[in-house]
Amino acid sequence: MDERRSALQINNIEVMYHEVILALKGVSLEVPQGGIVGLLGANGAGKSTTLKAISGLLKHEDGEVTEGSIEFLGQRIDKKSAEEIAGLGIVQVIEGRRVFEHLTVEENLRVGAHLRGNGAHLRRGLDAVYHYFPRLKDRRDVQAGYLSGGEQQMTVIGRALMARPQIMLLDEPSMGLAPMLIKEIFEIITRLNREEGISILLVEQNVKLALATAPYAYVLENGRVVMDEPAEKLRENPDIRDFYLGLTDLGARKSFRAVKHYKRRKRWLT
Amino acid sequence: MDLFLQLLITGVMVGSIYALVALGWTLIYKCSGVLNLAMGELTLMGAYVCLSFYTWGIPFPLAVVGMLIIGFILGLLTERLFLRRMVGESILAVIMVTVGLSFFFRGIVAFTWGTDTRVFDPPVFPAEPIRWGRIVVGQVYVWSFVAALVMLVVFVAFFKYTRWGLSMQATADDEMAALSLGVSAHRVYALAWAIAFMAAGVGGTLLGNINGLNISVGYLGLLVLPAVVLGGLNSVPGAIVGGIAIGVLQNLSAGYLSRFTPGGIKEIAPFAFMVIILLFRPYGLWGWVKIERV
């Protein structure tokens, strides 16, 4: 981990849904200021839950952080409401391109600036979003429900940008998009990080892409962090190569005959 | 033909009042998913508050403004005291709370203002009707129409152009996404109730000017249901058009059908109409169609 001050720090949190279902069992992670950190894992590993615990959206799904703490720039936030957390500059882009379908693109963006008032900031914010996503400028008066998938993803990222985030929590921005678009969107994410200094916590199922974008990553499994290492080390890790990247040592595709997954288990918790 | 035009015009004018109340109803439904069965009692509260101000000698426009302020506060309070703790409970439970609210408000009205019919005295609008050719329309209708129209324009502009208006629409569209941007859902719900209270209050006041005010004005609360079903439960333009359509329908059926029936057709027609709409267009005319990209 690099030596910069940490923006976000999660200390051993436990999350419960409906007071019975334990979704996270001791997750700790850290996002340095101005850094990009990846959060990897299979379906149901607890990636989205981790993001919701940070952004406070968990409380609206009857979930709760029952143990541990979440700190943002040294301030505890795990007991704060979603709007307070957004006010501090932590904005989650929730999974699945959730645009406000019946509003136009520009109205979507204006809702993004909800906490920042109407005046000069709004103008500046819109300019910035149209600078990063020129395509949205052409589509500004279109109802967001009728945009293409890529444009919708741009709209929700742009909308989050309007909230002036210090840290963005991105939940699977590549989901369901064409490879070309994924490339474009990830380039913009990297630029937002570099040019605007926004720290990013990136949840991704596309591990190859995530490890190319984030210099450091955590791997979640069954609600636990099972690995955290710099990206280049993770790329070399035989388990990651096998289970997430689908590569053998030679980089060739595996033959089904060779797969004896019932014999070899992921055993990271020694 | 004259009779038809006459009925049509007064129908549109009364209908605009329904439209106003229906808009308030739709707003609560859209933003918070609460099916509000206390709408009629909200109109009663507003109307009686305005009447009280007026009988104390406050000029009518100021009395309306006072009523709007009180309605706003009552709306916030209603949400805070009764509905906030119901967030996340089953739909049926929330509906029952609104039924309870309707009895509660009705009780307050009967207790405070009595059950006799009260009128705005002296009359707010001149009794002299306006004539266009052979069509005669009471001034109270014309002014009610104008007032309802102004309110509708103000509300629609509020949703379209202000920060909170947009955030309310956003919450209606996708509550989780709105929350993630720092929009407070509780405040949106509270605002929806406040606006509904104000819209209902104006509606009730206008109706009170037309027919006099008693507990049966609360019947309006049921009448908005066919209006919003016609328009599509969660469409604001739908509620407006639906309200006007119901007003027209009511008037036409009163004019043409009442001589064949022992009376009451005016009250029944909107509901018969609602059943037919539900059979053929369960989403109403402008109900939200989920946008599917293919």
Coordinates of C-alpha atoms in Angstrom, one line a residue:
Chain A
M1 CA 0.0 0.0 0.0
D2 CA 1.4 3.4 -0.8
E3 CA 2.2 5.9 1.9
R4 CA -0.4 8.5 1.2
R5 CA -2.9 9.4 3.9
S6 CA -5.9 7.2 3.8
A7 CA -9.2 8.7 2.7
L8 CA -11.4 5.9 3.7
Q9 CA -10.7 3.2 6.3
I10 CA -12.8 0.3 7.1
N11 CA -11.9 -1.5 10.3
N12 CA -13.1 -5.0 10.7
I13 CA -16.8 -4.4 10.0
E14 CA -19.6 -6.9 10.4
V15 CA -22.8 -6.3 8.6
M16 CA -26.2 -7.9 9.3
Y17 CA -29.4 -7.8 7.3
H18 CA -32.7 -8.0 9.0
E19 CA -30.9 -8.6 12.3
V20 CA -30.1 -12.2 11.4
I21 CA -28.3 -12.6 8.1
L22 CA -24.6 -12.0 8.5
A23 CA -23.4 -10.6 5.1
L24 CA -19.9 -9.3 6.1
K25 CA -17.8 -11.0 8.7
G26 CA -14.9 -8.8 9.4
V27 CA -13.9 -6.7 6.4
S28 CA -11.1 -4.3 6.6
L29 CA -9.9 -2.1 3.8
E30 CA -8.3 1.2 3.1
V31 CA -8.5 3.6 0.2
P32 CA -5.6 6.1 0.0
Q33 CA -6.3 9.7 -0.8
G34 CA -6.4 10.1 -4.6
G35 CA -5.9 6.3 -5.1
I36 CA -7.9 3.7 -6.9
V37 CA -8.6 0.5 -5.1
G38 CA -10.3 -2.6 -6.5
L39 CA -12.7 -4.8 -4.7
L40 CA -13.0 -8.2 -6.3
G41 CA -15.0 -11.3 -5.7
A42 CA -17.7 -13.6 -7.0
N43 CA -21.4 -13.0 -6.8
G44 CA -22.7 -12.8 -3.3
A45 CA -19.2 -12.3 -1.8
G46 CA -20.3 -9.0 -0.2
K47 CA -18.8 -6.4 -2.5
S48 CA -22.0 -4.4 -3.0
T49 CA -22.8 -4.7 0.7
T50 CA -19.4 -3.2 1.5
L51 CA -20.1 -0.2 -0.7
K52 CA -23.6 0.2 0.8
A53 CA -22.1 0.0 4.3
I54 CA -19.8 2.9 3.4
S55 CA -22.4 5.1 1.7
G56 CA -25.1 4.4 4.3
L57 CA -27.6 3.0 1.8
L58 CA -27.5 -0.2 3.9
K59 CA -29.8 1.3 6.4
H60 CA -32.5 1.6 3.8
E61 CA -32.3 -2.1 3.1
D62 CA -32.7 -3.0 6.7
G63 CA -29.0 -3.7 7.1
E64 CA -26.7 -2.5 9.8
V65 CA -23.0 -2.3 10.6
T66 CA -23.0 -4.2 13.9
E67 CA -19.2 -4.4 14.6
G68 CA -16.2 -2.4 13.6
S69 CA -16.0 1.1 12.3
I70 CA -15.8 3.1 9.0
E71 CA -13.7 6.3 9.0
F72 CA -13.6 8.9 6.3
L73 CA -10.7 11.3 6.7
G74 CA -10.5 10.3 10.4
Q75 CA -14.2 10.9 11.0
R76 CA -16.4 8.0 12.0
I77 CA -19.3 7.7 9.5
D78 CA -20.8 4.3 10.1
K79 CA -23.6 5.7 12.2
K80 CA -24.4 8.6 9.8
S81 CA -27.4 8.8 7.5
A82 CA -27.0 8.4 3.7
E83 CA -27.6 12.1 3.1
E84 CA -25.0 13.1 5.7
I85 CA -22.4 10.7 4.1
A86 CA -23.2 12.1 0.6
G87 CA -22.8 15.5 2.1
L88 CA -19.2 14.6 3.2
G89 CA -18.3 13.8 -0.4
I90 CA -18.8 10.0 -0.5
V91 CA -20.9 9.1 -3.5
Q92 CA -21.9 5.6 -4.5
V93 CA -22.8 4.8 -8.1
I94 CA -25.1 1.9 -7.5
E95 CA -25.0 -1.2 -9.7
G96 CA -27.1 -1.5 -12.8
R97 CA -27.2 2.0 -14.4
R98 CA -29.9 3.3 -12.3
V99 CA -30.8 6.5 -14.2
F100 CA -33.9 8.4 -13.3
E101 CA -35.7 7.1 -16.4
H102 CA -38.4 9.7 -16.7
L103 CA -36.1 12.7 -16.3
T104 CA -33.9 14.0 -19.1
V105 CA -30.1 13.6 -19.0
E106 CA -29.6 17.2 -17.8
E107 CA -32.3 16.8 -15.1
N108 CA -30.5 13.7 -14.0
L109 CA -27.3 15.6 -13.6
R110 CA -29.1 18.5 -11.8
V111 CA -30.4 16.0 -9.2
G112 CA -26.8 14.9 -8.8
A113 CA -26.1 18.5 -7.6
H114 CA -28.9 18.3 -5.1
L115 CA -26.7 18.9 -2.1
R116 CA -24.6 21.6 -3.7
G117 CA -27.2 24.1 -4.5
N118 CA -28.3 25.7 -7.7
G119 CA -26.1 28.7 -8.6
A120 CA -22.7 28.9 -10.2
H121 CA -21.7 25.5 -9.0
L122 CA -24.4 23.9 -11.1
R123 CA -23.1 25.5 -14.3
R124 CA -19.5 24.5 -13.5
G125 CA -20.6 21.0 -12.7
L126 CA -22.5 20.6 -15.9
D127 CA -19.5 21.9 -17.9
A128 CA -17.2 19.5 -16.2
V129 CA -19.5 16.5 -16.9
Y130 CA -19.9 17.5 -20.5
H131 CA -16.2 17.9 -20.7
Y132 CA -15.6 14.3 -19.6
F133 CA -18.7 12.9 -21.4
P134 CA -19.1 14.9 -24.6
R135 CA -21.7 12.5 -25.8
L136 CA -24.0 13.4 -22.9
K137 CA -24.0 17.0 -24.1
D138 CA -25.6 16.0 -27.4
R139 CA -28.2 13.9 -25.5
R140 CA -28.9 16.3 -22.7
D141 CA -32.6 16.7 -23.5
V142 CA -33.3 13.0 -24.1
Q143 CA -35.3 11.1 -21.5
A144 CA -32.7 9.0 -19.7
G145 CA -34.8 5.8 -20.0
Y146 CA -34.2 5.9 -23.8
L147 CA -30.4 6.2 -23.7
S148 CA -28.2 3.4 -24.8
G149 CA -26.5 1.3 -22.0
G150 CA -23.2 3.1 -22.3
E151 CA -24.9 6.5 -22.2
Q152 CA -26.8 5.5 -19.1
Q153 CA -23.6 4.5 -17.4
M154 CA -22.1 7.8 -18.4
T155 CA -25.1 9.6 -17.0
V156 CA -24.9 7.9 -13.6
I157 CA -21.2 8.5 -13.3
G158 CA -21.7 12.1 -14.4
R159 CA -24.5 12.5 -12.0
A160 CA -22.3 11.3 -9.2
L161 CA -19.6 13.8 -10.4
M162 CA -22.2 16.6 -9.9
A163 CA -22.2 15.8 -6.2
R164 CA -18.6 16.9 -6.0
P165 CA -17.3 13.6 -4.5
Q166 CA -14.0 13.2 -2.8
I167 CA -14.4 9.5 -3.1
M168 CA -16.5 7.6 -5.6
L169 CA -17.8 4.1 -4.9
L170 CA -18.3 2.5 -8.3
D171 CA -20.3 -0.7 -8.4
E172 CA -19.6 -2.7 -11.6
P173 CA -19.5 0.1 -14.2
S174 CA -18.7 -2.5 -16.9
M175 CA -21.8 -4.6 -16.4
G176 CA -23.6 -5.4 -19.6
L177 CA -21.6 -3.1 -21.8
A178 CA -19.8 -3.6 -25.1
P179 CA -16.0 -4.0 -24.9
M180 CA -15.5 -0.7 -26.7
L181 CA -17.7 1.2 -24.3
I182 CA -16.1 -0.5 -21.3
K183 CA -12.7 0.7 -22.5
E184 CA -14.0 4.3 -22.9
I185 CA -15.7 4.4 -19.5
F186 CA -12.6 3.0 -17.7
E187 CA -10.4 5.6 -19.4
I188 CA -12.7 8.3 -18.1
I189 CA -12.7 6.8 -14.6
T190 CA -8.9 6.8 -14.6
R191 CA -8.9 10.4 -15.8
L192 CA -11.4 11.5 -13.1
N193 CA -9.0 10.0 -10.6
R194 CA -5.9 11.6 -12.1
E195 CA -7.3 15.0 -13.1
E196 CA -10.0 15.7 -10.4
G197 CA -8.2 13.9 -7.6
I198 CA -11.2 11.8 -6.8
S199 CA -10.4 8.6 -4.9
I200 CA -12.1 5.6 -6.2
L201 CA -13.2 2.3 -4.7
L202 CA -14.0 0.1 -7.7
V203 CA -16.1 -3.1 -7.5
E204 CA -15.7 -5.2 -10.5
Q205 CA -16.4 -8.7 -11.7
N206 CA -14.2 -8.2 -14.7
V207 CA -11.0 -9.0 -12.8
K208 CA -8.6 -8.4 -15.7
L209 CA -10.0 -4.9 -16.2
A210 CA -10.1 -4.1 -12.5
L211 CA -6.4 -5.1 -12.0
A212 CA -5.4 -3.0 -15.0
T213 CA -7.2 0.0 -13.5
A214 CA -6.5 -0.3 -9.8
P215 CA -2.9 -0.6 -8.5
Y216 CA -4.1 -2.3 -5.4
A217 CA -7.0 -4.7 -4.8
Y218 CA -8.8 -6.7 -2.2
V219 CA -10.5 -10.0 -2.8
L220 CA -13.7 -10.8 -1.0
E221 CA -15.2 -14.2 -0.5
N222 CA -18.1 -15.1 1.7
G223 CA -18.1 -11.8 3.4
R224 CA -14.4 -11.9 4.3
V225 CA -11.3 -10.3 2.8
V226 CA -9.2 -13.3 1.8
M227 CA -6.4 -11.5 0.0
D228 CA -5.1 -8.0 -0.5
E229 CA -2.1 -7.2 -2.6
P230 CA -0.8 -4.9 -5.3
A231 CA -2.4 -5.6 -8.7
E232 CA 0.7 -7.0 -10.3
K233 CA 1.1 -9.6 -7.5
L234 CA -2.5 -10.6 -7.7
R235 CA -2.1 -11.1 -11.4
E236 CA 0.6 -13.5 -10.7
N237 CA -1.2 -15.4 -8.0
P238 CA -2.1 -18.9 -9.2
D239 CA -5.4 -18.9 -7.5
I240 CA -6.5 -15.6 -9.0
R241 CA -5.3 -16.8 -12.4
D242 CA -7.3 -20.0 -12.0
F243 CA -10.5 -18.9 -10.4
Y244 CA -10.9 -15.3 -11.7
L245 CA -8.9 -14.9 -14.8
G246 CA -9.4 -18.4 -16.2
L247 CA -5.8 -18.9 -17.2
T248 CA -3.4 -21.7 -16.7
D249 CA 0.3 -21.1 -16.3
L250 CA 0.9 -21.1 -20.0
G251 CA -1.9 -18.5 -20.5
A252 CA -3.8 -21.0 -22.6
R253 CA -7.4 -21.8 -22.1
K254 CA -8.1 -24.7 -19.8
S255 CA -9.4 -28.0 -21.1
F256 CA -12.4 -29.2 -19.2
R257 CA -10.8 -32.5 -18.8
A258 CA -8.1 -31.0 -16.7
V259 CA -10.5 -29.2 -14.3
K260 CA -10.9 -31.2 -11.2
H261 CA -12.3 -28.4 -9.1
Y262 CA -13.8 -30.8 -6.6
K263 CA -10.4 -31.7 -5.6
R264 CA -8.8 -28.4 -5.5
R265 CA -10.6 -25.9 -3.4
K266 CA -9.9 -22.3 -2.7
R267 CA -8.2 -22.5 0.6
W268 CA -7.1 -19.0 1.5
L269 CA -8.1 -19.1 5.1
T270 CA -5.4 -21.2 6.6
Chain B
M1 CA -76.3 21.9 -28.2
D2 CA -76.3 24.8 -25.8
L3 CA -77.1 22.5 -23.0
F4 CA -74.2 20.3 -24.0
L5 CA -71.8 23.2 -24.1
Q6 CA -73.1 24.6 -20.9
L7 CA -72.6 21.2 -19.2
L8 CA -69.2 20.8 -20.8
I9 CA -67.9 24.1 -19.7
T10 CA -69.0 23.9 -16.1
G11 CA -67.8 20.3 -16.1
V12 CA -64.3 21.4 -17.1
M13 CA -64.3 24.1 -14.5
V14 CA -65.4 21.8 -11.6
G15 CA -63.1 19.2 -13.0
S16 CA -60.1 21.5 -12.7
I17 CA -60.7 21.5 -9.0
Y18 CA -60.7 17.7 -9.0
A19 CA -57.5 17.9 -11.0
L20 CA -55.9 19.9 -8.3
V21 CA -56.8 17.5 -5.6
A22 CA -55.9 14.5 -7.8
L23 CA -52.5 16.0 -8.3
G24 CA -51.9 16.1 -4.6
W25 CA -53.0 12.5 -4.3
T26 CA -50.8 11.4 -7.2
L27 CA -47.8 13.1 -5.7
I28 CA -48.0 11.2 -2.4
Y29 CA -48.5 8.0 -4.3
K30 CA -45.7 8.6 -6.8
C31 CA -43.1 9.7 -4.2
S32 CA -43.8 7.4 -1.3
G33 CA -46.0 4.7 -2.7
V34 CA -48.7 5.5 -0.1
L35 CA -52.3 5.0 -1.3
N36 CA -53.9 7.8 0.6
L37 CA -57.5 7.4 1.5
A38 CA -57.6 10.5 3.7
M39 CA -57.4 12.9 0.7
G40 CA -61.0 14.1 1.2
E41 CA -60.3 14.9 4.8
L42 CA -57.3 17.0 3.8
T43 CA -59.6 19.0 1.6
L44 CA -62.0 19.5 4.5
M45 CA -59.3 20.7 6.9
G46 CA -58.0 23.2 4.4
A47 CA -61.4 24.4 3.4
Y48 CA -62.5 24.9 7.0
V49 CA -59.2 26.7 8.0
C50 CA -59.7 29.1 5.1
L51 CA -63.4 29.6 6.1
S52 CA -62.4 30.4 9.6
F53 CA -59.8 33.0 8.4
Y54 CA -62.4 34.5 6.1
T55 CA -65.1 34.8 8.8
W56 CA -62.6 36.5 11.0
G57 CA -62.6 39.3 8.5
I58 CA -59.4 38.5 6.7
P59 CA -59.7 39.2 2.9
F60 CA -60.1 36.1 0.8
P61 CA -56.8 36.0 -1.0
L62 CA -54.9 36.4 2.4
A63 CA -57.2 33.8 3.9
V64 CA -56.1 31.4 1.1
V65 CA -52.4 32.2 1.7
G66 CA -52.9 31.6 5.4
M67 CA -54.6 28.3 4.6
L68 CA -51.7 27.3 2.4
I69 CA -49.2 28.0 5.1
I70 CA -51.2 26.0 7.7
G71 CA -51.7 23.3 5.1
F72 CA -48.0 23.1 4.5
I73 CA -47.3 22.7 8.2
L74 CA -50.1 20.2 8.7
G75 CA -48.7 18.2 5.8
L76 CA -45.2 18.1 7.3
L77 CA -46.7 17.2 10.7
T78 CA -48.9 14.4 9.4
E79 CA -45.9 12.8 7.6
R80 CA -43.7 13.2 10.7
L81 CA -46.2 11.9 13.3
F82 CA -48.1 9.2 11.4
L83 CA -46.4 8.0 8.3
R84 CA -42.7 8.2 9.0
R85 CA -42.8 5.2 11.4
M86 CA -44.7 3.3 8.7
V87 CA -41.9 3.4 6.2
G88 CA -41.1 -0.2 5.2
E89 CA -44.3 -1.6 6.7
S90 CA -46.7 -3.5 4.5
I91 CA -48.8 -1.6 2.0
L92 CA -52.0 -2.6 3.6
A93 CA -50.9 -1.4 7.0
V94 CA -50.0 2.0 5.5
I95 CA -53.4 2.2 3.8
M96 CA -55.1 1.5 7.1
V97 CA -53.1 4.3 8.7
T98 CA -54.5 6.7 6.1
V99 CA -58.0 5.4 6.8
G100 CA -57.4 6.1 10.5
L101 CA -56.2 9.5 9.5
S102 CA -59.3 10.2 7.6
F103 CA -61.5 9.5 10.6
F104 CA -59.1 11.5 12.8
F105 CA -59.4 14.6 10.6
R106 CA -63.1 14.1 10.1
G107 CA -63.4 14.1 13.9
I108 CA -61.4 17.2 14.3
V109 CA -63.5 19.0 11.7
A110 CA -66.8 17.9 13.3
F111 CA -65.5 18.8 16.7
T112 CA -64.1 22.2 15.8
W113 CA -66.5 23.5 13.2
G114 CA -69.7 21.4 13.7
T115 CA -71.6 19.5 11.2
D116 CA -73.9 22.2 9.8
T117 CA -73.4 23.5 6.3
R118 CA -71.4 26.7 6.5
V119 CA -71.0 29.2 3.7
F120 CA -68.5 31.9 2.9
D121 CA -70.3 34.9 4.1
P122 CA -70.4 37.5 2.5
P123 CA -70.0 35.5 -0.7
V124 CA -66.5 35.8 -2.1
F125 CA -67.5 35.9 -5.8
P126 CA -70.3 38.0 -7.2
A127 CA -73.5 36.1 -7.8
E128 CA -74.0 37.7 -11.2
P129 CA -73.3 35.0 -13.8
I130 CA -71.1 35.5 -16.9
R131 CA -72.9 35.1 -20.2
W132 CA -71.3 34.0 -23.5
G133 CA -74.1 34.0 -26.0
R134 CA -76.7 31.7 -24.6
I135 CA -74.2 30.0 -22.3
V136 CA -74.4 31.1 -18.7
V137 CA -71.7 30.3 -16.2
G138 CA -71.6 31.4 -12.5
Q139 CA -68.6 33.6 -11.7
V140 CA -67.7 31.3 -8.9
Y141 CA -67.0 28.6 -11.4
V142 CA -64.9 30.8 -13.6
W143 CA -62.8 32.1 -10.8
S144 CA -62.4 28.6 -9.4
F145 CA -61.2 27.5 -12.7
V146 CA -58.7 30.3 -12.9
A147 CA -57.5 29.7 -9.4
A148 CA -57.1 25.9 -10.0
L149 CA -55.3 26.6 -13.2
V150 CA -52.8 28.9 -11.5
M151 CA -52.1 26.4 -8.8
L152 CA -51.6 23.6 -11.3
V153 CA -49.1 25.7 -13.3
V154 CA -47.3 26.7 -10.1
F155 CA -47.0 23.0 -9.1
V156 CA -45.9 21.8 -12.5
A157 CA -43.3 24.5 -12.7
F158 CA -42.1 23.6 -9.2
F159 CA -41.5 20.0 -10.3
K160 CA -39.8 20.9 -13.5
Y161 CA -37.5 23.7 -12.5
T162 CA -36.7 23.7 -8.8
R163 CA -34.1 21.6 -7.0
W164 CA -36.6 20.0 -4.6
G165 CA -39.1 19.4 -7.4
L166 CA -36.6 17.5 -9.5
S167 CA -35.4 15.6 -6.4
M168 CA -39.0 14.5 -5.8
Q169 CA -39.4 13.2 -9.3
A170 CA -36.0 11.5 -8.9
T171 CA -37.2 9.8 -5.7
A172 CA -40.3 8.7 -7.5
D173 CA -38.2 7.2 -10.3
D174 CA -35.6 5.4 -8.2
E175 CA -35.4 6.0 -4.5
M176 CA -32.2 4.2 -3.9
A177 CA -30.3 6.2 -6.6
A178 CA -31.8 9.4 -5.2
L179 CA -30.6 8.5 -1.7
S180 CA -27.1 7.8 -3.0
L181 CA -27.0 11.4 -4.1
G182 CA -27.9 12.8 -0.7
V183 CA -31.6 13.4 -1.4
S184 CA -33.4 12.8 1.9
A185 CA -36.4 10.5 1.2
H186 CA -38.0 11.6 4.5
R187 CA -38.0 15.2 3.3
V188 CA -39.3 14.2 0.0
Y189 CA -42.2 12.4 1.6
A190 CA -42.9 15.3 3.9
L191 CA -42.9 17.7 1.1
A192 CA -45.3 15.5 -0.9
W193 CA -47.7 15.5 2.0
A194 CA -47.3 19.3 2.5
I195 CA -48.1 19.9 -1.2
A196 CA -51.0 17.5 -1.2
F197 CA -52.4 19.3 1.9
M198 CA -52.1 22.7 0.1
A199 CA -53.6 21.4 -3.1
A200 CA -56.5 19.7 -1.3
G201 CA -57.1 22.8 0.8
V202 CA -57.4 25.0 -2.3
G203 CA -59.7 22.4 -3.9
G204 CA -61.9 22.2 -0.8
T205 CA -62.1 26.0 -0.5
L206 CA -63.2 26.4 -4.1
L207 CA -65.8 23.7 -3.8
G208 CA -67.0 25.3 -0.5
N209 CA -67.5 28.5 -2.4
I210 CA -69.6 26.7 -5.0
N211 CA -71.8 24.5 -2.8
G212 CA -71.2 25.6 0.8
L213 CA -69.1 23.7 3.2
N214 CA -70.0 20.6 5.2
I215 CA -68.6 17.2 6.0
S216 CA -69.8 15.8 2.6
V217 CA -67.2 17.9 0.8
G218 CA -64.8 15.2 2.0
Y219 CA -66.6 12.9 -0.6
L220 CA -64.2 14.6 -3.0
G221 CA -61.5 12.4 -1.5
L222 CA -63.2 9.3 -3.1
L223 CA -63.9 11.1 -6.3
V224 CA -60.2 11.6 -6.9
L225 CA -59.7 7.9 -7.2
P226 CA -61.5 7.5 -10.5
A227 CA -59.7 10.6 -11.7
V228 CA -56.2 9.2 -10.9
V229 CA -57.2 5.7 -12.2
L230 CA -58.2 7.3 -15.4
G231 CA -54.9 9.3 -15.7
G232 CA -52.7 6.4 -14.5
L233 CA -51.9 6.4 -10.8
N234 CA -48.5 8.0 -11.0
S235 CA -48.8 10.5 -13.7
V236 CA -49.1 14.2 -12.9
P237 CA -50.5 15.2 -16.3
G238 CA -52.7 12.1 -16.1
A239 CA -54.1 13.3 -12.8
I240 CA -54.9 16.7 -14.3
V241 CA -56.6 15.3 -17.4
G242 CA -58.3 12.7 -15.3
G243 CA -59.7 15.2 -12.9
I244 CA -61.1 17.4 -15.7
A245 CA -62.6 14.3 -17.4
I246 CA -64.3 13.2 -14.3
G247 CA -65.8 16.7 -13.8
V248 CA -67.1 16.7 -17.4
L249 CA -68.5 13.2 -17.1
Q250 CA -70.2 14.0 -13.9
N251 CA -71.9 17.0 -15.3
L252 CA -72.9 15.3 -18.5
S253 CA -74.4 12.4 -16.7
A254 CA -76.2 14.7 -14.4
G255 CA -77.6 16.7 -17.3
Y256 CA -78.7 13.9 -19.5
L257 CA -79.2 10.8 -17.4
S258 CA -80.7 12.1 -14.1
R259 CA -84.2 12.2 -15.5
F260 CA -84.2 8.5 -16.1
T261 CA -83.0 7.6 -12.6
P262 CA -84.3 8.3 -9.1
G263 CA -81.2 10.6 -8.6
G264 CA -77.6 10.1 -7.6
I265 CA -76.4 9.2 -11.1
K266 CA -74.0 12.1 -10.8
E267 CA -72.3 10.5 -7.8
I268 CA -72.2 7.0 -9.3
A269 CA -71.1 7.8 -12.9
P270 CA -67.4 8.4 -12.1
F271 CA -67.1 5.1 -10.4
A272 CA -68.9 3.1 -13.1
F273 CA -66.5 4.8 -15.5
M274 CA -63.5 3.8 -13.3
V275 CA -64.5 0.1 -13.4
I276 CA -64.7 0.2 -17.2
I277 CA -61.2 1.9 -17.4
L278 CA -59.8 -0.7 -15.1
L279 CA -61.2 -3.4 -17.3
F280 CA -59.6 -2.1 -20.5
R281 CA -56.7 0.0 -19.4
P282 CA -55.5 -1.0 -16.0
Y283 CA -52.6 1.4 -16.2
G284 CA -54.8 4.4 -17.0
L285 CA -54.1 6.7 -19.9
W286 CA -50.7 7.9 -18.9
G287 CA -49.6 5.4 -16.3
W288 CA -45.9 4.7 -16.2
V289 CA -44.9 2.2 -18.8
K290 CA -41.6 0.7 -17.7
I291 CA -39.2 1.9 -20.3
E292 CA -37.7 -1.2 -21.9
R293 CA -34.7 -0.9 -24.1
V294 CA -34.4 -3.5 -26.8

